XYZ file of C-alpha atoms in Angstrom:
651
model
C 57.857 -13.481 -1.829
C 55.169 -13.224 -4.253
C 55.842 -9.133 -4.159
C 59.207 -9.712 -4.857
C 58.635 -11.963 -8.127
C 55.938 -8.799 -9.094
C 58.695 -5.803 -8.484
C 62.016 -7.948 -9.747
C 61.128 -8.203 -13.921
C 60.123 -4.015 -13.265
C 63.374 -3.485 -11.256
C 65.777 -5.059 -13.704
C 63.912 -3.495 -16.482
C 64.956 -0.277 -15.292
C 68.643 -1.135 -14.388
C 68.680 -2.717 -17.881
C 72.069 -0.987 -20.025
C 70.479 1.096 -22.650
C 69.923 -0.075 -25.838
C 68.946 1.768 -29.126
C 68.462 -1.441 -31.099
C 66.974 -3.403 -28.434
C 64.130 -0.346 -28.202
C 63.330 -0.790 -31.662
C 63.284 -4.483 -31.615
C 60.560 -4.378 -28.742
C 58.951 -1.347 -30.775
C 58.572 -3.823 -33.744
C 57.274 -6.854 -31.616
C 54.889 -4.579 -29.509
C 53.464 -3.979 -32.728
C 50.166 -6.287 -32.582
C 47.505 -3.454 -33.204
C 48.822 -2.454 -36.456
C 50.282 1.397 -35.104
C 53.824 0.639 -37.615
C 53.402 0.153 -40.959
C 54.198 -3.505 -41.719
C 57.622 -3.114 -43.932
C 60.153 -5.975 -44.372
C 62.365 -4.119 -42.063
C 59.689 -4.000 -39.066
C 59.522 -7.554 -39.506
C 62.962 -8.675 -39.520
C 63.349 -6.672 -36.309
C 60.364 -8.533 -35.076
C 62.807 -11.660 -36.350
C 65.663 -10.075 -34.556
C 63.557 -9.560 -31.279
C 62.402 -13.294 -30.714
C 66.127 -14.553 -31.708
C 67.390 -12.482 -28.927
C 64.884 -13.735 -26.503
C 65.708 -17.165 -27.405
C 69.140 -16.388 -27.120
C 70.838 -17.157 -30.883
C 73.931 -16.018 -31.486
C 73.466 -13.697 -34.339
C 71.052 -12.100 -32.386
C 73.630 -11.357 -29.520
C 75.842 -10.443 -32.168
C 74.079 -7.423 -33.421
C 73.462 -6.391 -29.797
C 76.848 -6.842 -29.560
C 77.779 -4.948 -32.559
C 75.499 -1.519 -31.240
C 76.347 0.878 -28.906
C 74.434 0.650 -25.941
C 74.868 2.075 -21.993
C 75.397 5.895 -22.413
C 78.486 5.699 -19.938
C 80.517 8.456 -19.024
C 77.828 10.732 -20.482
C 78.445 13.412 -17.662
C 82.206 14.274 -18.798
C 81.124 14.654 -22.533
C 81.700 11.333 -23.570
C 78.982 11.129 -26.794
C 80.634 8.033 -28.684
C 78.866 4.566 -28.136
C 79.839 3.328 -31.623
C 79.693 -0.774 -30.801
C 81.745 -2.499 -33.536
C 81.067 -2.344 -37.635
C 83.617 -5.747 -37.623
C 81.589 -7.494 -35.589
C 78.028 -6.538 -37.443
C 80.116 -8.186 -40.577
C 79.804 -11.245 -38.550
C 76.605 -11.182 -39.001
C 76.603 -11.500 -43.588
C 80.058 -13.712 -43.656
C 82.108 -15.707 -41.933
C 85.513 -14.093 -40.432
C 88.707 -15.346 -39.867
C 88.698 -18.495 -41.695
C 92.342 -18.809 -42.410
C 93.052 -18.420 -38.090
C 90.748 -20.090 -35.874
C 88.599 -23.555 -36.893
C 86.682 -22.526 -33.093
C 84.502 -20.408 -32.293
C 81.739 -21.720 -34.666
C 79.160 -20.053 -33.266
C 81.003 -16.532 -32.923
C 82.577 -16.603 -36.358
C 80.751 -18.592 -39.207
C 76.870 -18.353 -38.228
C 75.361 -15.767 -40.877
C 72.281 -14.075 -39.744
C 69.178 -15.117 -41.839
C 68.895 -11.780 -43.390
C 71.871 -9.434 -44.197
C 72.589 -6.562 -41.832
C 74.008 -3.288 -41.967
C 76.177 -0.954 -39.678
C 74.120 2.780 -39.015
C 74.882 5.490 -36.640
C 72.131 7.670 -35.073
C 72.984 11.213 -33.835
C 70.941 12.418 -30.718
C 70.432 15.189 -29.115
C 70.981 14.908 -25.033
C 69.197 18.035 -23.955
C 70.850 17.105 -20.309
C 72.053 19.978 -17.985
C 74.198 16.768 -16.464
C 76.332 16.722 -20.261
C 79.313 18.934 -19.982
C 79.109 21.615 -22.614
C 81.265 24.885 -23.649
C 80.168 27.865 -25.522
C 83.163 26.785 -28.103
C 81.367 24.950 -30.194
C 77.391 23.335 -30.451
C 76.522 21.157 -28.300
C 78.270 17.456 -28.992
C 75.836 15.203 -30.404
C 75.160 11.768 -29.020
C 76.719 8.858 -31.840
C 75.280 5.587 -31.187
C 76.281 2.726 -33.659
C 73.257 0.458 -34.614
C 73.878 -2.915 -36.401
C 70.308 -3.242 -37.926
C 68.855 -5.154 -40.831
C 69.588 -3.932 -44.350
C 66.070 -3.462 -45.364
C 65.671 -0.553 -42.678
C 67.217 2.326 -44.552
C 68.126 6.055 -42.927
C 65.004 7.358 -43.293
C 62.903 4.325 -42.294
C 65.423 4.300 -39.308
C 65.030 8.029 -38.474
C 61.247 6.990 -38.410
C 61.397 4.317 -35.902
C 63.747 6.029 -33.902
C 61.574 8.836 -33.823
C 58.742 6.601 -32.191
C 61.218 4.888 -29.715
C 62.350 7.819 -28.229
C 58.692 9.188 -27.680
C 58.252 6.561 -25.729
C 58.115 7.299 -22.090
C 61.070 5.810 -20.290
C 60.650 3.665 -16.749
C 60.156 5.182 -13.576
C 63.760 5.200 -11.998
C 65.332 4.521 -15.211
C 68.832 5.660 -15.975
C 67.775 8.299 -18.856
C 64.993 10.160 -16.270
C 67.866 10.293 -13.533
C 70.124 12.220 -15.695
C 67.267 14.435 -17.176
C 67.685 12.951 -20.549
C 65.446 14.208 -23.025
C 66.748 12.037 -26.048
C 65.952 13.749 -29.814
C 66.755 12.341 -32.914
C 68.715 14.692 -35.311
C 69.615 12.372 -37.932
C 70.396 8.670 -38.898
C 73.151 7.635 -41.472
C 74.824 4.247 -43.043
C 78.741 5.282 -43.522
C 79.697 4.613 -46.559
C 80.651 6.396 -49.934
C 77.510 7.069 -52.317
C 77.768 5.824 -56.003
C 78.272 9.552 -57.588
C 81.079 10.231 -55.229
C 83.736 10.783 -57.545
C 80.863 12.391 -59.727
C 81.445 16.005 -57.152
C 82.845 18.328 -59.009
C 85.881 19.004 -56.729
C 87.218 15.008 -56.400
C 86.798 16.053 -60.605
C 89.000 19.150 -59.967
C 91.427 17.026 -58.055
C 91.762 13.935 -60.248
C 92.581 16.472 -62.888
C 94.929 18.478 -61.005
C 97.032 15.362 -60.533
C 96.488 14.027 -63.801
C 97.733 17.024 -65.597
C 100.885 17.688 -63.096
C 101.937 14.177 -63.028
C 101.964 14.238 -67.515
C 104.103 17.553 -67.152
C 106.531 15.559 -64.673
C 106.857 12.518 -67.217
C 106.720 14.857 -70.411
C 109.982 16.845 -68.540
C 111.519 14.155 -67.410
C 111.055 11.786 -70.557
C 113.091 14.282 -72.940
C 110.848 13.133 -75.789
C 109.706 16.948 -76.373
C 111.975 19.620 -77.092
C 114.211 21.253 -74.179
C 111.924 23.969 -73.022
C 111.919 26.314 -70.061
C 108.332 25.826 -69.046
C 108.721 21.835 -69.013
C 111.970 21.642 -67.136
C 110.393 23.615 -64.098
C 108.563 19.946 -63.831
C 111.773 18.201 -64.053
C 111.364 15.459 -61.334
C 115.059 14.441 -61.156
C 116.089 18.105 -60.910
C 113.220 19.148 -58.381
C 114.548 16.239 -56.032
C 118.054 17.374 -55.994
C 117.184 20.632 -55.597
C 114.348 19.307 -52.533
C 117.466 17.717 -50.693
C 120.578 19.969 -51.759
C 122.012 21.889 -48.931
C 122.208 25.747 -50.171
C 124.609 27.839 -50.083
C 122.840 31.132 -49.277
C 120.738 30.207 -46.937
C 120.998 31.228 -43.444
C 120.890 27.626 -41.428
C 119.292 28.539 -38.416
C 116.327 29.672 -39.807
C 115.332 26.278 -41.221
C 115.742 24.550 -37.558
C 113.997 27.136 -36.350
C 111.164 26.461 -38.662
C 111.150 22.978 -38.439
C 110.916 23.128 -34.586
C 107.898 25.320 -34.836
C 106.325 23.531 -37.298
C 106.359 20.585 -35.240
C 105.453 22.034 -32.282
C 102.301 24.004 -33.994
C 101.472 20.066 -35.472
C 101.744 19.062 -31.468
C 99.286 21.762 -30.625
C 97.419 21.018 -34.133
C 97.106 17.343 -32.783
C 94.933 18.191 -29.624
C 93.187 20.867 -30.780
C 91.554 19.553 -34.222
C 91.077 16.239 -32.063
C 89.025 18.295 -29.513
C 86.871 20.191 -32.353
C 86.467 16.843 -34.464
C 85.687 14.014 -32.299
C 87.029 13.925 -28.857
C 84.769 16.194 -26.593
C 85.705 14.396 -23.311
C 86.595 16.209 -20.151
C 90.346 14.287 -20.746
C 90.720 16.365 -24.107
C 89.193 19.425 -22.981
C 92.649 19.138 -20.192
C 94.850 18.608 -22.605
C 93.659 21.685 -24.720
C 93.823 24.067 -21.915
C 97.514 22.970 -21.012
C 98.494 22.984 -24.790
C 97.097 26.831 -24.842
C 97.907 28.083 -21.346
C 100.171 25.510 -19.365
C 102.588 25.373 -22.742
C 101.855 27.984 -25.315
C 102.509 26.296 -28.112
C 100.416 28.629 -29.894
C 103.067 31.383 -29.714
C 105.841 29.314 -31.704
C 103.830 31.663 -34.569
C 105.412 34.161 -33.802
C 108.817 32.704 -35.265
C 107.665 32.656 -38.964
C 106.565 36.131 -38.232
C 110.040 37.181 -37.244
C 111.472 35.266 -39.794
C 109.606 36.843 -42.467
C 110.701 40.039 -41.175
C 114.555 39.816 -40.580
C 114.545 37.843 -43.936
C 112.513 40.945 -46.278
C 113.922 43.848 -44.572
C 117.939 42.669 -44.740
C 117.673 40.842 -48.438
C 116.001 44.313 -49.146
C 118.351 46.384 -47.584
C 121.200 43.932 -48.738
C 120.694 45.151 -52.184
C 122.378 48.224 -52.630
C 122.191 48.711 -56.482
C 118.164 47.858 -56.133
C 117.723 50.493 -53.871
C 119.972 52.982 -56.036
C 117.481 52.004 -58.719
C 114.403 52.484 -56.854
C 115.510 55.825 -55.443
C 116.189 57.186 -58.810
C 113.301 55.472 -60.646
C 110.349 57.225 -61.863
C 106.508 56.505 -60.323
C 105.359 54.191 -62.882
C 108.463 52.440 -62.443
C 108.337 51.734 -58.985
C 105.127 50.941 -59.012
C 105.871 48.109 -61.550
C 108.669 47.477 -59.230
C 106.600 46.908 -56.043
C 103.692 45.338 -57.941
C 106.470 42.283 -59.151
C 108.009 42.029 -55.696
C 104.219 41.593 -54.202
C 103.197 39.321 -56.732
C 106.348 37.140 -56.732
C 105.618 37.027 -52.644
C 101.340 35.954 -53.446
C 102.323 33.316 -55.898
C 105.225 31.723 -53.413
C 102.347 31.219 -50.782
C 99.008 30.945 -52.947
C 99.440 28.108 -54.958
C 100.317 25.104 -52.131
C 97.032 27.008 -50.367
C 94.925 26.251 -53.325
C 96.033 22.736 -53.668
C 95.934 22.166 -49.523
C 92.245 23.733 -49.946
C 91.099 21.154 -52.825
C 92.450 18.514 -50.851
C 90.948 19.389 -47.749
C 87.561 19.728 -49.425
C 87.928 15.741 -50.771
C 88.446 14.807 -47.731
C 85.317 16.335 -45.932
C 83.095 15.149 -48.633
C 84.795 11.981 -48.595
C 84.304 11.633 -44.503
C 80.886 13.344 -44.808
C 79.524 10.238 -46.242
C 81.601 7.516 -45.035
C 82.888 8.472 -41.663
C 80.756 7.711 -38.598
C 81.353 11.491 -36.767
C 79.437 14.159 -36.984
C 81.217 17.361 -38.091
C 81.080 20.075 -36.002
C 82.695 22.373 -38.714
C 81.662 21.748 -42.589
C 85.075 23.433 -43.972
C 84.045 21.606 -47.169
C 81.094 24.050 -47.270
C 82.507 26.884 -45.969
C 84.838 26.570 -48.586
C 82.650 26.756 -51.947
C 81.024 29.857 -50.349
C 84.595 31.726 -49.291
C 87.645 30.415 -51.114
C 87.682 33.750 -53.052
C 88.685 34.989 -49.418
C 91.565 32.603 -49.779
C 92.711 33.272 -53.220
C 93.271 37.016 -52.234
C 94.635 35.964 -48.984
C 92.514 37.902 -46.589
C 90.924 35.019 -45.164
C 92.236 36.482 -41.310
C 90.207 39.812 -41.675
C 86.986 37.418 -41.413
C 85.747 35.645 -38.174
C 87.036 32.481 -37.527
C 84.085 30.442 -38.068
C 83.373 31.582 -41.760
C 87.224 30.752 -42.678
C 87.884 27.945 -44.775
C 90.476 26.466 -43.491
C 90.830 28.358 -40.631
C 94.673 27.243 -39.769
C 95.596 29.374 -42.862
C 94.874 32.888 -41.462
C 98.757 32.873 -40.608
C 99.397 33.335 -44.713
C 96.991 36.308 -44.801
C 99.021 37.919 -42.193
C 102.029 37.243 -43.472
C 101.455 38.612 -46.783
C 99.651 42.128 -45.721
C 102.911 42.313 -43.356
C 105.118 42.205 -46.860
C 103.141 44.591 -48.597
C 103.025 47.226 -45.873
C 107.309 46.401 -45.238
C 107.581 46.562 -48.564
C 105.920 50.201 -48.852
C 108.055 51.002 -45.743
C 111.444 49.833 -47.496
C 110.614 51.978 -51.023
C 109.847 54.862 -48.746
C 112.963 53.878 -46.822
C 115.623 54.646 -50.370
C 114.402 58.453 -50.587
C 112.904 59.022 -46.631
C 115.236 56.410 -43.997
C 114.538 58.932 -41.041
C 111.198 59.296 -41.368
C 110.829 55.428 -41.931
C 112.837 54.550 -38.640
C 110.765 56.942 -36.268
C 108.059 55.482 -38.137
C 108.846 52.030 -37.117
C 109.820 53.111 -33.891
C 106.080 54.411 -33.279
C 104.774 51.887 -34.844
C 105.862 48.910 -32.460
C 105.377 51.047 -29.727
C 101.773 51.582 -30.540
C 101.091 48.056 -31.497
C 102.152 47.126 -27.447
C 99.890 50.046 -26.205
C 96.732 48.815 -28.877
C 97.605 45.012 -27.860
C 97.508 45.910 -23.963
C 94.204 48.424 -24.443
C 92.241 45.760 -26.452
C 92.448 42.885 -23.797
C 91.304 46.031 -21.698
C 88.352 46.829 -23.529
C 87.539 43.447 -24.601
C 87.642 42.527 -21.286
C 89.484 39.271 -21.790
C 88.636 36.938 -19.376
C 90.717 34.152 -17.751
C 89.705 31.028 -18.898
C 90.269 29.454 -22.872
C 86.446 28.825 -23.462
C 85.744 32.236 -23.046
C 88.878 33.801 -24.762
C 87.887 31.165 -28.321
C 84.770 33.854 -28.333
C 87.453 36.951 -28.860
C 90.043 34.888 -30.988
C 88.849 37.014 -34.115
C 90.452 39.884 -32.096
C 93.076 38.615 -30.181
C 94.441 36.182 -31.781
C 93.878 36.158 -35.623
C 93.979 39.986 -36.464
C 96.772 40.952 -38.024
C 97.551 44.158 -35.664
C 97.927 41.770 -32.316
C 100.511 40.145 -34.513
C 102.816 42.493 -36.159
C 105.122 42.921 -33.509
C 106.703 39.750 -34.062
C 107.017 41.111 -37.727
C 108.304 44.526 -36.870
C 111.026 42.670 -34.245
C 112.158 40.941 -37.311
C 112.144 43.494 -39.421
C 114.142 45.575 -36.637
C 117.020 42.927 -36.351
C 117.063 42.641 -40.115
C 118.390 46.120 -40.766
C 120.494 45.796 -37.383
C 122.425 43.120 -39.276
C 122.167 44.765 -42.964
C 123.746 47.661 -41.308
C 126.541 45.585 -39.202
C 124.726 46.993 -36.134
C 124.858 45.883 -32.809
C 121.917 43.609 -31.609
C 119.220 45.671 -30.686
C 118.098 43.687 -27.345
C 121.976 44.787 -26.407
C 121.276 48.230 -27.330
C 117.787 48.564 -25.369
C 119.061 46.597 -22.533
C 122.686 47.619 -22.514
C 123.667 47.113 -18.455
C 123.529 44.311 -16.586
C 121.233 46.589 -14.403
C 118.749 46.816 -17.111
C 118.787 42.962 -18.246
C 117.468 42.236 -14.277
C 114.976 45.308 -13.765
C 113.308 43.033 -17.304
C 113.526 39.422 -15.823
C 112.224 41.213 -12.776
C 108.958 43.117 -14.241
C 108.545 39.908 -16.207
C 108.631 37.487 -13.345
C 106.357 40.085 -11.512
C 103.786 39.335 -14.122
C 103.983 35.339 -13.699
C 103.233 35.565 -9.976
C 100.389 38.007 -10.161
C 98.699 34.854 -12.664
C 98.642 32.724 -9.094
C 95.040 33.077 -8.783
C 93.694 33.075 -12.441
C 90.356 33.980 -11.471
C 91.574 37.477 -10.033
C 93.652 38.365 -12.939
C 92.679 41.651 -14.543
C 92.843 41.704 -18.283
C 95.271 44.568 -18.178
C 98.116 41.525 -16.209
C 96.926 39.413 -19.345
C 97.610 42.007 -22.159
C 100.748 42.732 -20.558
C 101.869 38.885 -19.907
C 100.585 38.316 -23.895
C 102.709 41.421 -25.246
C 105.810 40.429 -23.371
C 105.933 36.337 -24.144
C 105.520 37.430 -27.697
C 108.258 39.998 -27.426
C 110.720 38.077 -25.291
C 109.811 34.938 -28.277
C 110.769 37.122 -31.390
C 113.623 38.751 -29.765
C 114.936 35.701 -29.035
C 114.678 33.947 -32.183
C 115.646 37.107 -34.095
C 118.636 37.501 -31.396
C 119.447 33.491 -33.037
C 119.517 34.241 -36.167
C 121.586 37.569 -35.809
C 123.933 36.004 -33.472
C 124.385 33.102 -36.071
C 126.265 35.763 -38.157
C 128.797 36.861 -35.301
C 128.907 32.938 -33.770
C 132.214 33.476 -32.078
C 131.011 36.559 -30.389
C 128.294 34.865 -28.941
C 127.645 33.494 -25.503
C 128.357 29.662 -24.932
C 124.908 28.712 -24.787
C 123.714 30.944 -27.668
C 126.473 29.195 -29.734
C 125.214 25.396 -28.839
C 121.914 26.284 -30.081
C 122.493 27.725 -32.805
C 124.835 25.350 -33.670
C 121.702 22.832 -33.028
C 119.558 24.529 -35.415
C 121.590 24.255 -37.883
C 122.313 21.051 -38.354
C 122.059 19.342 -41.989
C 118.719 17.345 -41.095
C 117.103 20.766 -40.398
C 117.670 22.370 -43.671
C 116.844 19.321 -45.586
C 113.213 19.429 -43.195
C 112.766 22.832 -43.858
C 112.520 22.350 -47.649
C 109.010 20.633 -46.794
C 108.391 22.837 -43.365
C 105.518 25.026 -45.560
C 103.592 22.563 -47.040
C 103.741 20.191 -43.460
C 101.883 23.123 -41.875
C 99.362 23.397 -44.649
C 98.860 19.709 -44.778
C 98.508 18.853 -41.047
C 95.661 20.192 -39.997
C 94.084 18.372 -42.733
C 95.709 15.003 -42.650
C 94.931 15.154 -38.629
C 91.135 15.634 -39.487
C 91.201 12.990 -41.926
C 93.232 10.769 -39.486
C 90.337 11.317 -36.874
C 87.104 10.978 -38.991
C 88.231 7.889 -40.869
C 88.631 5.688 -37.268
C 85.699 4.002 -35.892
C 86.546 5.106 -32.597
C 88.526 7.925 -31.179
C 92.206 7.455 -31.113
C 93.693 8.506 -27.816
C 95.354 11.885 -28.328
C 98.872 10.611 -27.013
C 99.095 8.242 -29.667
C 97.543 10.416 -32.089
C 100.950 12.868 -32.128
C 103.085 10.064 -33.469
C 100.901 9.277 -35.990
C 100.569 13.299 -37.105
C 103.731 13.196 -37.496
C 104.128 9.806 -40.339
C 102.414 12.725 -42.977
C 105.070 14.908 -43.459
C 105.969 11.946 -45.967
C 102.668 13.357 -47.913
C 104.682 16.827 -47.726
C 107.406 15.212 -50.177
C 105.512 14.847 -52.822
C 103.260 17.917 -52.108
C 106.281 19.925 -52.619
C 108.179 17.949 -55.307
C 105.311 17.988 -57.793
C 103.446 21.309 -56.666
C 105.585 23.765 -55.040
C 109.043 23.902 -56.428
C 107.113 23.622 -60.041
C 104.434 26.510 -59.656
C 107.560 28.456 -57.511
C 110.151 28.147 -60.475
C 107.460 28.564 -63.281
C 106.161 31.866 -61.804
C 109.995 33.476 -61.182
C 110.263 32.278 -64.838
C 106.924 34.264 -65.634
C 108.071 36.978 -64.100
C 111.506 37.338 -64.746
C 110.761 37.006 -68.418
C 107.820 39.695 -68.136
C 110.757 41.787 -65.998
C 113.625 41.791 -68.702
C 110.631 42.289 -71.745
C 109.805 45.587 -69.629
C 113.579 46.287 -69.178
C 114.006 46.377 -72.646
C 111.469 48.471 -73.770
């Protein structure tokens, strides 16, 4: 018996719940011989030590309020956050105006105020799941400790807690834990925030677009040109106006990508941010590999195409002129088409960039998550990359802003179809075998390169050749050149040239039957060769933009069409979809950013499921993105331009 009162206080030391606040507390009331320096926040915690022991309730209450008990540490869980309402408790009473109970619980200040502090650790466990896609997650562990004890005072207690060897048997030696300090914060915004130069650039931004709106608007000034491209009134009609020579199917078939690359957006940002768990890491691998969202890319892609090669080829009289135009004049030709296409995709990118810088510095110092990626930094060291819009021919991990490699794509595609259509006037055989070879190539090249890459099976391993596969701009201009195909299919009144490959019924089943061969070789993923990968890559993306370029051709010859082909397209083009479609560009800028922001300002994870729907409330933010940005900087540079066009005319 007298054993058993010796072993039980070591025993139920040891099965204690871990707690970072309760370690320091005993660090500052071990401290009889003098080894801490005697500050007024090693005393309080003395204070806080002998109140828990004597069981007070503001005492409990910051126990309460820290994270303690490391659980579900094995499946990457790294968030023990406790509560920052309930270390409030602690400096003022809370709900007065709904409970008079609770005394105890809701009115008893602490004798000295207390603040809420997060400490990032460093496991160092081979029991934490990890993946070579990012650094290893850091421990967050929310401490509700006196105000006196500052970061740095904190990171030097913590420093001396952790050194301290842990009980024999103890939870932390089972599971190899090796705790490190990395850093210790208080989240919350510094007095020179809005001092940083880019909340400056922002405030300014907004200050000067929102006078131009009321000086346009207010018809004090004279009528001018310049003004009236910030015309509110007129913006908003011309936001929500149905057009008349627009091609309807296109905007539903934007809008459903969109939404589906802000599904995909949703998990994966979540994942990278602040959800490392073994539950998100599932959901990322079915949202790349179960259900490729990631491909519905490759509809803006063919979009791009039909929609430059057949307004191109459309105009007869501009290809007359281009044909019979001197160099210089081409060239000044070309060089206003290109420009026209930068400044319709550059400016929202500029304005998405500044905001998405704002918010990092804004979340740096008040959100309780580490970042994995500093885009803020990455940023001031490589928007210049942006602002020429060859941010996709860097790796991935020195992008700012990496969800906008799509627009550097999409404008080296135009300039190279645009060289390809001048050519075209004066050379149209050479420029169709060209094409011809080209897309053939680009299969071959896509098929070798998973080859000689190697590309393995699994997504953790394929993120480490995502510069290659996934990002460069030659894996992707199929899609482009399948566009551009159809496009002078229906500027010619050709038939469709999926009917023209696959002309027999014959030849329609040998494809669904090499395809379908393909899917059941993937039955054992882990036997897969890469050259079954490349080939299953190359055909999803060329079975995707054939189909969505055989939509929007069919949506030309509608009654022609099969039954099925005419339901959807009649779907797509419904009036809700064009009016979406007006804000479909800056939605996809913007979500990536407002889902960060979304994540890092919570105090806890939100679970991802419940995360999409609330993804999805921003693409109010995309109204007023595009009412007071884009439709102004779009109609002021064709103004610019046109002007600059006529003056040149002239002369």
């Amino acid at each position: 018996m007298l054993l058993l009162l010796l072993v039980l206080p070591v025993l139920v030391g040891a099965l204690e719940s871990t707690s970072l606040l309760l370690d320091l507390a005993q660090l500052a009331a071990r401290n009889e011989n003098g080894t801490l320096e005697s500050t007024q926040c090693v005393e309080q915690l003395r204070d806080l030590h002998s109140a828990w022991q004597a069981n007070q309730s503001w005492a409990l209450k910051a126990l309460d309020a820290s994270g303690s008990g490391f659980n579900n540490f094995m499946l990457a869980n790294s968030q023990w956050l406790g509560n920052r309402l309930t270390c409030r408790a602690l400096n003022e009473p809370l709900l007065r105006y709904l409970t008079r109970n609770h005394q105890q619980l809701l009115r008893q200040p602490a004798p000295f105020e207390h603040a809420y502090s997060v400490a990032y650790l460093r496991a160092n466990s081979s029991w934490q799941l990890t993946t070579s896609m990012k650094p290893r997650q850091l421990l967050h562990v929310g401490l509700c400790v006196p105000q006196s004890c500052d970061p740095q005072q904190l990171e030097q207690l913590l420093g001396q807690s952790l050194a301290a060897a842990r009980a024999e048997g103890s939870w932390e030696q089972r599971m190899g834990l090796q705790l490190e300090l990395v850093y210790a914060k208080r989240p919350e915004l510094s007095a020179g925030f809005l001092a940083r130069p880019a909340v400056r650039s922002l405030l300014l931004l907004l200050a000067v677009s929102l006078l131009l709106a009321c000086l346009a608007s207010s018809g004090c000034l004279p009528a001018s040109r310049i003004l009236g491209c910030f015309d509110v009134a007129a913006n908003w009609r011309r936001l929500w106006q149905l057009g008349g020579q627009e091609i309807a199917v296109i905007s539903g078939l934007r809008v459903c990508s969109a939404f589906a690359l802000i599904a995909l957006h949703t998990v994966w940002y979540q994942f990278f941010a602040v959800n490392h768990s073994a539950d998100m890491s599932d959901k990322l691998v079915k949202a790349c590999s179960q259900i490729p969202l990631a491909l519905m890319m490759e509809v803006f892609f063919v979009i791009s195409g039909f929609l430059t090669v057949s307004n191109f080829l459309g105009n007869v009289p501009l290809q007359r002129s281009i044909a019979s135009d001197t160099l210089p004049g081409v060239a000044r030709r070309f060089v206003r088409q290109v420009a026209q296409r930068y400044f319709r995709l550059a400016p929202l990118q500029c304005i998405v960039i500044l905001l998405t810088v704002v918010s990092f510095k804004y979340n740096r110092e008040a959100s309780v998550f580490h970042f994995v990626e500093s885009v803020d930094e990455q940023c001031e060291q490589h928007w210049w990359r942006n602002l020429l819009l060859v941010q996709n021919l860097y790796p991935v991990s020195e992008m700012c802003c990496n969800w906008t490699w799509s627009l550097g794509c999409d404008m080296q595609f135009y300039i190279g179809a645009m060289l390809l259509l001048y050519t075209h006037t004066r050379h149209p055989q050479l420029i169709r075998r060209l094409v011809r070879v080209l897309l053939c190539g680009n299969i071959v090249y896509t098929v070798l390169l998973f080859v000689f890459l190697n590309v393995p099976n699994t997504v953790e391993d394929g993120y480490s050749i995502g510069d290659w596969v996934y990002t460069n701009p030659l894996v992707r201009i199929s899609s482009y050149l399948i566009g551009g195909i159809y496009g002078y299919a229906h500027a010619y009144s050709l038939e469709a040239p999926f009917e023209t490959l696959f002309a027999t019924k014959t030849a329609k089943c040998e494809l669904a039957g090499f395809t379908l061969w393909l899917f059941a070789q993937m039955r054992n993923m882990e036997l897969v060769s890469p050259v079954v990968v490349g080939s299953i890559v190359v055909v999803l993306r060329s079975l995707l933009s054939a189909a969505t370029a055989h939509l929007i051709f069919c949506s030309f010859r509608i009654e022609g069409s099969y039954r099925v082909t005419r339901w959807v397209v009649r779907f797509l083009e419904s009036s809700w979809f064009q009016r979406l479609s007006r804000i479909t560009y800056a939605i996809y800028l913007l979500n990536p950013t407002t889902i960060l922001h979304v994540y890092y300002s919570l105090s806890e994870a939100m679970p991802s499921d419940f995360s999409i729907l609330v993804s999805l409330s921003f693409s109010s933010l995309a109204i007023p993105l595009t009412l007071f940005f884009e439709l102004p900087f779009n109609s002021l540079t064709n103004l610019f331009l046109a002007s600059k066009y006529h003056k040149n005319k002239s002369n």
